Tab-separated table of C-alpha atoms and ligand atoms in Angstrom:
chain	number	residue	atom	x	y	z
C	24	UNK	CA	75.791	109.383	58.456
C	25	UNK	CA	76.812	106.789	60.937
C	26	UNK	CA	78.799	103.461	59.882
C	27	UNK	CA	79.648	100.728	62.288
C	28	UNK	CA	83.731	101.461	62.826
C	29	UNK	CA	85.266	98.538	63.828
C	30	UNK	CA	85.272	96.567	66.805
C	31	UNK	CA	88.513	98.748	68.000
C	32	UNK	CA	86.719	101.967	67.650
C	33	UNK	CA	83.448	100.583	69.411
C	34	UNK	CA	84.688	99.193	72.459
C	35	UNK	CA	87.812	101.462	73.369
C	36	UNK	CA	87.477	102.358	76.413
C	37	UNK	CA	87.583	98.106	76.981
C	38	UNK	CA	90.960	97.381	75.377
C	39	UNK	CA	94.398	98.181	76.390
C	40	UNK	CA	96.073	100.709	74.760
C	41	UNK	CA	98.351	99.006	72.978
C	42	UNK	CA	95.328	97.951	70.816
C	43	UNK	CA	93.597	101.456	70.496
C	44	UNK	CA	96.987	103.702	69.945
C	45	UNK	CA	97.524	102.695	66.252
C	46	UNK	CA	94.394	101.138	64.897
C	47	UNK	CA	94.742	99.109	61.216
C	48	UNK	CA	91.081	98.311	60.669
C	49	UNK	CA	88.814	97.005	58.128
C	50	UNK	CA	85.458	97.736	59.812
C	51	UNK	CA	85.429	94.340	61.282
C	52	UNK	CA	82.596	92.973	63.771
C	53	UNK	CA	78.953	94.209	64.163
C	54	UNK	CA	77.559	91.479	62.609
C	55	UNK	CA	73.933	90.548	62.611
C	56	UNK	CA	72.490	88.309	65.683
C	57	UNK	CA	69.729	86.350	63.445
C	58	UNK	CA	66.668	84.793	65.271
C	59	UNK	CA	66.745	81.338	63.851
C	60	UNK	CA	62.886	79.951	63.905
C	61	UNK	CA	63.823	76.168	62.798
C	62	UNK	CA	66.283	75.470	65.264
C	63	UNK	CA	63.809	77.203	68.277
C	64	UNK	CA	61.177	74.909	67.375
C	65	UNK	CA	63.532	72.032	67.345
C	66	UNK	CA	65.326	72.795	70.868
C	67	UNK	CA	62.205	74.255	72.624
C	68	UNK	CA	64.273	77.551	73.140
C	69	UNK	CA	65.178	81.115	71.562
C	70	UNK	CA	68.393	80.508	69.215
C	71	UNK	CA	70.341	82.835	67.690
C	72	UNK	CA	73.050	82.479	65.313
C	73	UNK	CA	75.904	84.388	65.751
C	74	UNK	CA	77.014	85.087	62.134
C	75	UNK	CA	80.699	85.922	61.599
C	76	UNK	CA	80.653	85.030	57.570
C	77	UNK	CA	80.217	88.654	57.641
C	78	UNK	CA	83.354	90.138	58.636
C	79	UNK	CA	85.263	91.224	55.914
C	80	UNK	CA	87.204	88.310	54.868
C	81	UNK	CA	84.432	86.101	55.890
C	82	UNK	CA	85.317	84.825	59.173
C	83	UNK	CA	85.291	85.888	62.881
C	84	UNK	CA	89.633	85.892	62.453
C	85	UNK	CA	89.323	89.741	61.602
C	86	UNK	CA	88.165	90.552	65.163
C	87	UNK	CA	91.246	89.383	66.683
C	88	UNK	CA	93.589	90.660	63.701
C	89	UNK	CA	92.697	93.841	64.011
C	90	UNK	CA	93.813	93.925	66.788
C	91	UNK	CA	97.063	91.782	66.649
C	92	UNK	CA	97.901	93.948	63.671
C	93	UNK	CA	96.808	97.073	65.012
C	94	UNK	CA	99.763	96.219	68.076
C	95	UNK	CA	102.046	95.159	66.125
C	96	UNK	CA	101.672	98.442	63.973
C	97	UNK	CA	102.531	100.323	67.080
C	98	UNK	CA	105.525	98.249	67.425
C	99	UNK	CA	106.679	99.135	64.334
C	100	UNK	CA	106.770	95.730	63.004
C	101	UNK	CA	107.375	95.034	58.924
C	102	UNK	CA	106.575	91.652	58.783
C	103	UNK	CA	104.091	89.253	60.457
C	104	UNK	CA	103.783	85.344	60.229
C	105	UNK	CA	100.739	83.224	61.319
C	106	UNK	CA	100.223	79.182	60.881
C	107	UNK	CA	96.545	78.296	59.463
C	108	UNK	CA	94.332	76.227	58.696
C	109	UNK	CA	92.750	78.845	56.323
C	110	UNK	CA	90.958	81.623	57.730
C	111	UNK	CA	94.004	83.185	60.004
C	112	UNK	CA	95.967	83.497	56.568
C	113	UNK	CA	93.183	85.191	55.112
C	114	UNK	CA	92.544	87.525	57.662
C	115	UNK	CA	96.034	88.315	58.217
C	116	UNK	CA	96.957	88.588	54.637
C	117	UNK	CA	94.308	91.045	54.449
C	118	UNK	CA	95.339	93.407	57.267
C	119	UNK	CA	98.582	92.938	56.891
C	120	UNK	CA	98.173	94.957	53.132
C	121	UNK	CA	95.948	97.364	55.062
C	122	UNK	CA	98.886	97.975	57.240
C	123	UNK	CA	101.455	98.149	54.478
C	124	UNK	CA	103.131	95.492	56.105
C	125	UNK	CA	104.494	91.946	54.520
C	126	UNK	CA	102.977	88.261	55.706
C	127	UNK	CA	103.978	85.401	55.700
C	128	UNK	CA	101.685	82.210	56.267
C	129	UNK	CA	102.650	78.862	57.395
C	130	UNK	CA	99.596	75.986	55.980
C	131	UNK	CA	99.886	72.699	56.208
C	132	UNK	CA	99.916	70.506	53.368
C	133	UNK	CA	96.743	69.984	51.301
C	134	UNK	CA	93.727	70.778	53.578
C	135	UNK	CA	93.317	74.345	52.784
C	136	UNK	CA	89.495	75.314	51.178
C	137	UNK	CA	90.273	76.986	47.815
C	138	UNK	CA	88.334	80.255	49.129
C	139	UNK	CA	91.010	80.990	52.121
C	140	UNK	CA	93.525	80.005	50.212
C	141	UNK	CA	93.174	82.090	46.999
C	142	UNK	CA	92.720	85.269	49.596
C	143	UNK	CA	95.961	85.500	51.252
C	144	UNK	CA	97.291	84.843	48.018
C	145	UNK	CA	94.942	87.730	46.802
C	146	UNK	CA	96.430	89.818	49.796
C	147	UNK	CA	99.964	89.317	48.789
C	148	UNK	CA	100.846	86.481	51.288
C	149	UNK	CA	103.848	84.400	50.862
C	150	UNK	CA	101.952	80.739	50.995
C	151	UNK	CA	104.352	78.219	52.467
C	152	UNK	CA	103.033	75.152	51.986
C	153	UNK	CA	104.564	72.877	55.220
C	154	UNK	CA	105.088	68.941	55.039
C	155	UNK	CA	102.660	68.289	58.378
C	156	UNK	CA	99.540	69.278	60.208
C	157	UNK	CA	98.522	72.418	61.475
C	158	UNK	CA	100.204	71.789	64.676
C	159	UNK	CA	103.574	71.873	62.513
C	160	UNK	CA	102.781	74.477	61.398
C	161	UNK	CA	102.045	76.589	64.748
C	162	UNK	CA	105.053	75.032	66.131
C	163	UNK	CA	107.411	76.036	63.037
C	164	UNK	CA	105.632	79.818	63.119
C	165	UNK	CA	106.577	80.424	67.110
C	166	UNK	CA	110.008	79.744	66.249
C	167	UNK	CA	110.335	81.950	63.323
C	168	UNK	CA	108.845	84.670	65.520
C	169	UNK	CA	111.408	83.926	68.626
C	170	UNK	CA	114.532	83.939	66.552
C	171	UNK	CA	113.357	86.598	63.606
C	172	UNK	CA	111.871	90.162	63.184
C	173	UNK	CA	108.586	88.889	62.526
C	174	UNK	CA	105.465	89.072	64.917
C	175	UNK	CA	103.550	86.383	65.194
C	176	UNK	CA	99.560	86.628	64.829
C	177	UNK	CA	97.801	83.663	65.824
C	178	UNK	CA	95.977	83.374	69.047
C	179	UNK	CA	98.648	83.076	71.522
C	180	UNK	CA	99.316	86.452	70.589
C	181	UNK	CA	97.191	88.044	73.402
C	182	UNK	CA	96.087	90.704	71.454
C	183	UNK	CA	93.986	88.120	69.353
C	184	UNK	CA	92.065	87.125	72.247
C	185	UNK	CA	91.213	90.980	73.300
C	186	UNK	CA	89.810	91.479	69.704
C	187	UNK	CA	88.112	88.156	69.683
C	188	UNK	CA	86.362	89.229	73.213
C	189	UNK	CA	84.273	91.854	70.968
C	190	UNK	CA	82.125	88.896	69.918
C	191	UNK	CA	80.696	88.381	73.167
C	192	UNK	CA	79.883	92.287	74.275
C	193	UNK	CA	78.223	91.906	70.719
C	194	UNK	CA	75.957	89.772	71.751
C	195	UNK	CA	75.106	91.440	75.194
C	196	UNK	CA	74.425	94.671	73.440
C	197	UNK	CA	71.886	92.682	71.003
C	198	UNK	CA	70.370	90.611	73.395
C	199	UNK	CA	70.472	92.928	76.299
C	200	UNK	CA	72.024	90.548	78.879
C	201	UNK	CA	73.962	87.348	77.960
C	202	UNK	CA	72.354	84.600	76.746
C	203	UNK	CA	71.975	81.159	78.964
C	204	UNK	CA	74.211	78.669	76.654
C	205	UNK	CA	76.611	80.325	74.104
C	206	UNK	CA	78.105	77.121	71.710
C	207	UNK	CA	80.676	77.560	69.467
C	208	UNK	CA	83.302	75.357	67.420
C	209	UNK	CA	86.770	74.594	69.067
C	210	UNK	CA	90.154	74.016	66.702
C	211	UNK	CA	92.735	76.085	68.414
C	212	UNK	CA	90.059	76.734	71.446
C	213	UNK	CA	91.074	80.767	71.155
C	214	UNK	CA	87.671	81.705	70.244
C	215	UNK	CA	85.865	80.031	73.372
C	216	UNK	CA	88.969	81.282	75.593
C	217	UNK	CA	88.016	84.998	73.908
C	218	UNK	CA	83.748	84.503	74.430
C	219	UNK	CA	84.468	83.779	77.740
C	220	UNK	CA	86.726	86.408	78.575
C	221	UNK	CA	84.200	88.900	76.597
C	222	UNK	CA	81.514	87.585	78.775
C	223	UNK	CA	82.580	87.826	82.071
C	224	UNK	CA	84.297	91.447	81.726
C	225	UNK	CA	80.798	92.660	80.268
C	226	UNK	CA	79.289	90.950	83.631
C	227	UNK	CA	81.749	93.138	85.915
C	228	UNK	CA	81.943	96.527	87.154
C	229	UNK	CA	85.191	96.615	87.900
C	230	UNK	CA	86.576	95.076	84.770
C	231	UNK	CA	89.071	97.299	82.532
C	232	UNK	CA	86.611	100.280	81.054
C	233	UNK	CA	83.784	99.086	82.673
C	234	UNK	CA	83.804	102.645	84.692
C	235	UNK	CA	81.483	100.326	87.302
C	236	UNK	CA	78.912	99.725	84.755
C	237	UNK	CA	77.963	95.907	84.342
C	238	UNK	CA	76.003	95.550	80.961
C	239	UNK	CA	75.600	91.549	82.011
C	240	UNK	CA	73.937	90.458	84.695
C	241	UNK	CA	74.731	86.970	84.303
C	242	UNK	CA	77.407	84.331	82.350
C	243	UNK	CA	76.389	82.071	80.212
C	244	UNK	CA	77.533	78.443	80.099
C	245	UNK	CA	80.016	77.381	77.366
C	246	UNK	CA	79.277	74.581	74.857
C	247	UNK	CA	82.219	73.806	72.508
C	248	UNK	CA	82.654	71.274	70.157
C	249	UNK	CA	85.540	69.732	68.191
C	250	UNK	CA	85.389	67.259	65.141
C	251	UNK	CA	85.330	63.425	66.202
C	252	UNK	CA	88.188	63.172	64.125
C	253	UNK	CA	90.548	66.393	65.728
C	254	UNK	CA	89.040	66.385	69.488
C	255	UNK	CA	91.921	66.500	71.991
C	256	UNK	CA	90.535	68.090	74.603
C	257	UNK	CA	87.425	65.462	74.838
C	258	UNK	CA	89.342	62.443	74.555
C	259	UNK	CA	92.191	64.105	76.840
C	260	UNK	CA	95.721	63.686	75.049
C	261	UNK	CA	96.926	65.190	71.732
C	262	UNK	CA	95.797	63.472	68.554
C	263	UNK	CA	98.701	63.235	66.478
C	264	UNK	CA	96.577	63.315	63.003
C	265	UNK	CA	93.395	64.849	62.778
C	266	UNK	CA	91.195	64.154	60.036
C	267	UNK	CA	87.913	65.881	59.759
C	268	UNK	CA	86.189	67.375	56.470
C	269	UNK	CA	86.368	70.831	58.901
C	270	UNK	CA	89.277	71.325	57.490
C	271	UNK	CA	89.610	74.841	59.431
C	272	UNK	CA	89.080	73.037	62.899
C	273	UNK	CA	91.459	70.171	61.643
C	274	UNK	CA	93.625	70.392	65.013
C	275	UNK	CA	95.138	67.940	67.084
C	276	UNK	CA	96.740	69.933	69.813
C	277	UNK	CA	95.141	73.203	70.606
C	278	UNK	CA	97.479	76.199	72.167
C	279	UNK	CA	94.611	77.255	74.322
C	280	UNK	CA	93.928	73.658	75.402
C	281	UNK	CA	93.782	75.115	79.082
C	282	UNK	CA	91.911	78.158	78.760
C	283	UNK	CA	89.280	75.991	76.760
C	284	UNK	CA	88.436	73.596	80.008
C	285	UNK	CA	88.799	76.561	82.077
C	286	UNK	CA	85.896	78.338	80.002
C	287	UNK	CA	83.817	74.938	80.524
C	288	UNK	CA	84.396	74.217	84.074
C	289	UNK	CA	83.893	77.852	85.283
C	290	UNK	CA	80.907	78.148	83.404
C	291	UNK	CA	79.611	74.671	83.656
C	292	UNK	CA	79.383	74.217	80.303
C	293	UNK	CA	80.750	71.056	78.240
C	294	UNK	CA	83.069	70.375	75.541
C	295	UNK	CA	81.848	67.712	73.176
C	296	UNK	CA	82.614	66.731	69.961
C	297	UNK	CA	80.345	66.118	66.724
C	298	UNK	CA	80.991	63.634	63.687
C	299	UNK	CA	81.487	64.707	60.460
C	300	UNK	CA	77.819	63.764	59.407
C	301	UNK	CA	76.360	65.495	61.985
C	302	UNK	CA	78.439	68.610	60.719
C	303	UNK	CA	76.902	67.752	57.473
C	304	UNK	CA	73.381	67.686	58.160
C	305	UNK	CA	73.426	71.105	60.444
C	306	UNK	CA	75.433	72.385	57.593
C	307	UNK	CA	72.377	71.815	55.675
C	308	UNK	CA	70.084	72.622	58.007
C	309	UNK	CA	71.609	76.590	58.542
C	310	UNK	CA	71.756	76.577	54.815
C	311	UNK	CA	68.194	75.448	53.964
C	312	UNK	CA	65.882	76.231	56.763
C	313	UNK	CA	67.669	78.884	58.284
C	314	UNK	CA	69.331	80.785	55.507
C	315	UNK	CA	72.739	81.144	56.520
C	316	UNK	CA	75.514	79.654	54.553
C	317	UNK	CA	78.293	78.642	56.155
C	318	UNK	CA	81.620	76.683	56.190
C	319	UNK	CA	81.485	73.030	57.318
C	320	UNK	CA	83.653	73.893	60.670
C	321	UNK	CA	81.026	76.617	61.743
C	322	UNK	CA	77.843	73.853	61.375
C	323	UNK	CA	80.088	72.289	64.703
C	324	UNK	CA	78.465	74.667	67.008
C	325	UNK	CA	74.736	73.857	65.569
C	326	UNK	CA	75.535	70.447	65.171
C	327	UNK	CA	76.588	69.918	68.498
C	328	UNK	CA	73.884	72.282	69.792
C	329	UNK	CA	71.467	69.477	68.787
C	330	UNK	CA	73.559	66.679	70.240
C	331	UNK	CA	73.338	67.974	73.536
C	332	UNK	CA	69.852	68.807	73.430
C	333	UNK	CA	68.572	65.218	72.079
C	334	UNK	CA	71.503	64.509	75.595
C	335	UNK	CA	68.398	66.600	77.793
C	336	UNK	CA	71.894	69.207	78.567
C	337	UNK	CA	69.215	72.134	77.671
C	338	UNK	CA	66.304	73.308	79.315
C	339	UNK	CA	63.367	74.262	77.704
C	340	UNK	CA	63.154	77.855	77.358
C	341	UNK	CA	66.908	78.358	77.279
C	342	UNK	CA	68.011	81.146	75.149
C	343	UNK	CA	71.118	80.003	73.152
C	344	UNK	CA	73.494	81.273	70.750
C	345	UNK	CA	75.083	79.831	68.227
C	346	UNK	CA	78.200	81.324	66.689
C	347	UNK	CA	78.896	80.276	62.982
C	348	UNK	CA	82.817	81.578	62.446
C	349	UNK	CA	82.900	81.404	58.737
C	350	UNK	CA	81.668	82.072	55.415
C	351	UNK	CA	79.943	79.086	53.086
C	352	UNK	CA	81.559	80.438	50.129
C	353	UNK	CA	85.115	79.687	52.044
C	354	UNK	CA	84.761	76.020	50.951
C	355	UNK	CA	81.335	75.830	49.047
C	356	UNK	CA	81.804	72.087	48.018
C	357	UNK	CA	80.094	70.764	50.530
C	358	UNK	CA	76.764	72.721	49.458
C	359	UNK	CA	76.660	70.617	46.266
C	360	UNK	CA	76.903	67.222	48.032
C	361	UNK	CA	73.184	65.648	48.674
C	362	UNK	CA	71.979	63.830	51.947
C	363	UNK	CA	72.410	61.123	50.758
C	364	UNK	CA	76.358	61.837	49.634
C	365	UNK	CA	75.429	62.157	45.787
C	366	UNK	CA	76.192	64.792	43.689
C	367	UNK	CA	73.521	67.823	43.252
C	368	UNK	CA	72.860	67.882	39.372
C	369	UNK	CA	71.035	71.405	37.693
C	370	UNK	CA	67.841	70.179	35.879
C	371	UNK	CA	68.588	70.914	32.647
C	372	UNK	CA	65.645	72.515	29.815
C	373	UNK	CA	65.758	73.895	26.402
C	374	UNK	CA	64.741	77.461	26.330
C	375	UNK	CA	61.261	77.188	26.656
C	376	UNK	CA	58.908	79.108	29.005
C	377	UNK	CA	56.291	75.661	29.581
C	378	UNK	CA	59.667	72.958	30.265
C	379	UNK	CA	61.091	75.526	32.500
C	380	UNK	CA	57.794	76.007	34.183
C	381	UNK	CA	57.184	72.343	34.663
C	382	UNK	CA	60.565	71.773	35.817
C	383	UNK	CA	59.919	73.773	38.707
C	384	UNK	CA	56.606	72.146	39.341
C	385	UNK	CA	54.547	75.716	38.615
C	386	UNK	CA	51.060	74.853	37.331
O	411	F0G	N1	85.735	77.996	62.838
O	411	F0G	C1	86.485	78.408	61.818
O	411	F0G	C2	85.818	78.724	60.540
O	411	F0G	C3	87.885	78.537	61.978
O	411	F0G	O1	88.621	78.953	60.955
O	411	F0G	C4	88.473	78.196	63.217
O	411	F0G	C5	89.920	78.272	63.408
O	411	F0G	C6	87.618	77.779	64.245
O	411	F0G	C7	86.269	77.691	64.028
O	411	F0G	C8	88.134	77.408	65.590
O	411	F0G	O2	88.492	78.540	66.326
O	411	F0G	O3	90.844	77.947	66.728
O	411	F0G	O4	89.735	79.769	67.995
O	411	F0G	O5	89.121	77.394	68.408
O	411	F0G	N2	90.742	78.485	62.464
O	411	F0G	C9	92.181	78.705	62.639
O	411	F0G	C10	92.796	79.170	61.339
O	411	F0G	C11	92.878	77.584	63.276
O	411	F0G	O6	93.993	78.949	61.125
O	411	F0G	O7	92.107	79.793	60.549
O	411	F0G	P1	89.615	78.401	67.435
């Protein structure tokens, strides 16, 4: 019987071997490309959502830590660090047990959702809870990892960015070429830096394992978006305190600030940002029309897909994708908060087969 193994084991002969030689895996990627009727009919195209809740510790962060952990296993490393805003300590909490080694994990101070939090203390973690952003954070981790025998697993590791690329050959194999707008949510901007690089190896036959085979024909163009509140790259200087209620793309100054606007301007694409409410509402939207749950930070990429298409930015007929990068049950608060900002109440009825009927209006 065949089981999906891992992005590692799938797409080999694409990595360097200092990804494949000792692989820690949890069966990460192949996750489902889901045709999403709704939001077609609303942007006059094909969408599909992308969705990475289903990687084993519910975001797309395993991708890239299997293979950051999988190098750093052939290094011999004990100990890893990472800074987060959630799902990086989850992910690397979790591998980091699968590799028998320890981790450490740098958040900063009280933005975490309670689901990525209680895994990578789940997964053994030592939580250190740091007095500043997530910035801090990334700053405090890259020294640790310069001046101590610790590696250091967030995406300026490069092998984060080779797992991450799995993503897009993903989507090439499901689609059969690459789609015409990819749009995704931007925090630390290594996920767009990874699609891209995904995308435009798949497109060339002379890229690392490509053995002159070209699965793409054609790039897509890259939509990102940031929260209103954390969205450095839009305005164009640092923000020094991001607020957003996506907590997980609660950023301010993004370590792949450069390979982000590359992405855009090389595909002409865009990076925009979204407001909080319109987070919200396409929150809502993937949960009740499409029906995909999802965290609030992962609604950026739908949200903003309908920004720019109420902008006219795209064409009728476009096939998009939409990647949604983590789970709803990661922070499922936001699923019992109304449109209108109320709390969602359970009817309540006695036990009684007519009241519970009637409650839910069956005649
Ligand atoms: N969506 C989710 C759910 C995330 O957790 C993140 C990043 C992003 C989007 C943005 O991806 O940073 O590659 O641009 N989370 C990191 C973390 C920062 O610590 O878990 P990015």
């Amino acid at each position: 019987a065949h089981q999906w193994r891992g992005v590692i084991a799938e797409y080999a002969d694409r990595l360097p071997a200092t990804i494949t030689e000792h692989v820690v895996t949890l069966r990460e990627g192949g996750t489902p490309l889901i045709p999403a009727e709704h939001l077609s009919e609303l942007v006059g195209g094909q969408v599909h959502v992308k969705y990475e809740g289903l990687n084993p510790t519910g975001s797309f962060k395993d991708r890239g830590m299997t293979a950051a952990i999988s190098d750093a296993a052939r290094k011999g490393a004990r100990a890893v660090i990472c800074a987060s805003t959630g799902n990086t300590s989850a992910s690397a909490a979790a591998y980091a047990t699968k590799a028998g080694m320890t981790c450490g994990v740098l958040v900063p101070e009280g933005k975490i959702a309670m689901g990525k939090l209680s895994q990578a203390i789940a997964h053994g973690a030592t939580l250190i809870q740091v007095d500043g952003n997530f910035d801090d954070c990334l700053t405090l981790a890259r020294k640790l990892a310069e001046a101590y025998p610790v590696e250091l697993v967030n995406s300026v590791n490069p092998a984060r960015i080779e797992g991450q690329k799995t993503a897009a050959f993903e989507v090439v194999d499901a689609l059969g070429d690459a789609p015409d707008i990819h749009c995704l949510p931007v925090g630390n901007a290594g996920n767009i830096t990874a699609y891209w690089r995904g995308y435009t190896e798949y497109a060339d036959p002379d890229a690392p394992g490509a053995g002159g085979v070209a699965p793409a024909t054609r790039l897509p163009r890259m939509f990102g978006f940031q929260a209103a509140g954390a969205a450095p790259i839009v305005l164009g200087h640092p923000v020094d305190q991001p607020e957003t209620i996506a907590t997980a793309i609660r950023i301010g100054n993004p370590a792949s600030w450069q390979q982000a606007e590359a992405a855009r301007d090389e595909s002409g694409g865009l990076i925009d940002m979204v407001t909080d409410e319109e987070i919200l509402t396409a929150h809502r939207l993937l949960s009740a029309r499409e029906g995909i749950f999802v965290e609030p930070a992962s609604a950026a990429s739908v949200a903003g897909l309908l920004k720019a298409h109420a902008a006219g930015l795209v064409p009728a007929g476009s096939t998009i994708v939409c990647t949604v990068t983590g789970h709803g049950l990661k922070d499922p608060q936001w699923a019992l908060r109304g449109a209108d900002g109320s709390d969602v109440e359970p009817v309540r009825v006695s036990v009684d087969v007519v009241s519970a009927a009637d409650a839910l209006g069956l005649e």
